[in-house]
């Protein structure tokens, strides 16, 4: 991950806050939680180029793996 440096015993994380000021954090654990958005660029580019085409998983909307697997199964059944 860019901007992350690891020390000998604890991770050392250097971030930039909203004011542009560098912030140094030291932690035992680091959890990265970012927002997710669907990426529909590839799906839009492929539409109309194949007889059978189905968008499944996170390209529809970010969700859990179970929904993506179920959509994949249903897409395969419909072929």
CSV table of C-alpha atoms in Angstrom, one decimal:
chain,number,residue,atom,x,y,z
A,1,UNK,CA,0.0,0.0,0.0
A,2,UNK,CA,1.5,3.4,-0.9
A,3,UNK,CA,2.6,5.6,2.0
A,4,UNK,CA,2.9,2.7,4.5
A,5,UNK,CA,6.2,1.9,6.1
A,6,UNK,CA,6.7,-1.0,8.5
A,7,UNK,CA,8.9,-0.8,11.6
A,8,UNK,CA,10.6,-3.7,13.4
A,9,UNK,CA,7.9,-4.4,16.0
A,10,UNK,CA,4.9,-2.2,15.0
A,11,UNK,CA,3.6,-0.9,11.7
A,12,UNK,CA,4.3,2.8,11.2
A,13,UNK,CA,1.8,4.6,9.0
A,14,UNK,CA,2.3,8.0,7.5
A,15,UNK,CA,-0.8,9.8,6.3
A,16,UNK,CA,-1.8,13.2,5.1
A,17,UNK,CA,-4.8,14.8,6.8
A,18,UNK,CA,-7.4,17.0,5.2
A,19,UNK,CA,-5.3,20.1,5.8
A,20,UNK,CA,-2.3,18.6,4.0
A,21,UNK,CA,-0.4,18.0,7.3
A,22,UNK,CA,1.6,14.8,7.6
A,23,UNK,CA,0.4,12.5,10.4
A,24,UNK,CA,2.3,9.6,11.9
A,25,UNK,CA,0.4,6.7,13.4
A,26,UNK,CA,1.8,3.6,15.2
A,27,UNK,CA,-0.5,0.6,15.7
A,28,UNK,CA,-0.5,-3.1,16.4
A,29,UNK,CA,-3.1,-3.6,13.6
A,30,UNK,CA,-4.1,-1.6,10.6
A,31,UNK,CA,-7.6,-2.1,9.0
A,32,UNK,CA,-8.2,-0.5,5.6
A,33,UNK,CA,-11.8,0.3,5.1
A,34,UNK,CA,-12.6,2.2,1.9
A,35,UNK,CA,-15.9,2.9,0.1
A,36,UNK,CA,-16.7,0.8,-2.9
A,37,UNK,CA,-18.4,1.7,-6.1
A,38,UNK,CA,-19.3,-0.4,-9.1
A,39,UNK,CA,-17.0,-0.3,-12.1
A,40,UNK,CA,-19.2,-0.6,-15.2
A,41,UNK,CA,-16.7,0.4,-17.8
A,42,UNK,CA,-15.8,-3.2,-19.0
A,43,UNK,CA,-19.5,-4.3,-19.0
A,44,UNK,CA,-20.5,-1.3,-21.1
A,45,UNK,CA,-17.7,-2.0,-23.6
A,46,UNK,CA,-18.7,-5.7,-24.0
A,47,UNK,CA,-22.4,-5.1,-24.4
A,48,UNK,CA,-23.6,-6.0,-27.9
A,49,UNK,CA,-20.4,-7.8,-28.8
A,50,UNK,CA,-21.5,-11.3,-27.6
A,51,UNK,CA,-24.7,-13.2,-27.9
A,52,UNK,CA,-24.7,-14.1,-24.2
A,53,UNK,CA,-23.5,-11.6,-21.7
A,54,UNK,CA,-24.3,-11.1,-18.0
A,55,UNK,CA,-23.0,-8.6,-15.5
A,56,UNK,CA,-22.5,-10.2,-12.1
A,57,UNK,CA,-20.9,-9.4,-8.8
A,58,UNK,CA,-19.3,-6.1,-8.0
A,59,UNK,CA,-19.6,-4.7,-11.5
A,60,UNK,CA,-23.4,-4.5,-10.7
A,61,UNK,CA,-22.9,-3.1,-7.2
A,62,UNK,CA,-20.5,-3.8,-4.4
A,63,UNK,CA,-21.8,-6.6,-2.2
A,64,UNK,CA,-20.8,-9.9,-0.6
A,65,UNK,CA,-19.2,-12.8,-2.4
A,66,UNK,CA,-22.3,-14.9,-1.9
A,67,UNK,CA,-24.3,-12.7,-4.2
A,68,UNK,CA,-21.7,-12.8,-6.9
A,69,UNK,CA,-21.5,-16.6,-6.8
A,70,UNK,CA,-25.3,-16.9,-6.9
A,71,UNK,CA,-25.5,-14.4,-9.9
A,72,UNK,CA,-22.8,-16.4,-11.7
A,73,UNK,CA,-24.7,-19.6,-11.2
A,74,UNK,CA,-27.9,-18.1,-12.5
A,75,UNK,CA,-26.1,-16.6,-15.5
A,76,UNK,CA,-24.6,-20.0,-16.3
A,77,UNK,CA,-28.1,-21.7,-16.0
A,78,UNK,CA,-29.6,-19.1,-18.4
A,79,UNK,CA,-27.1,-19.9,-21.2
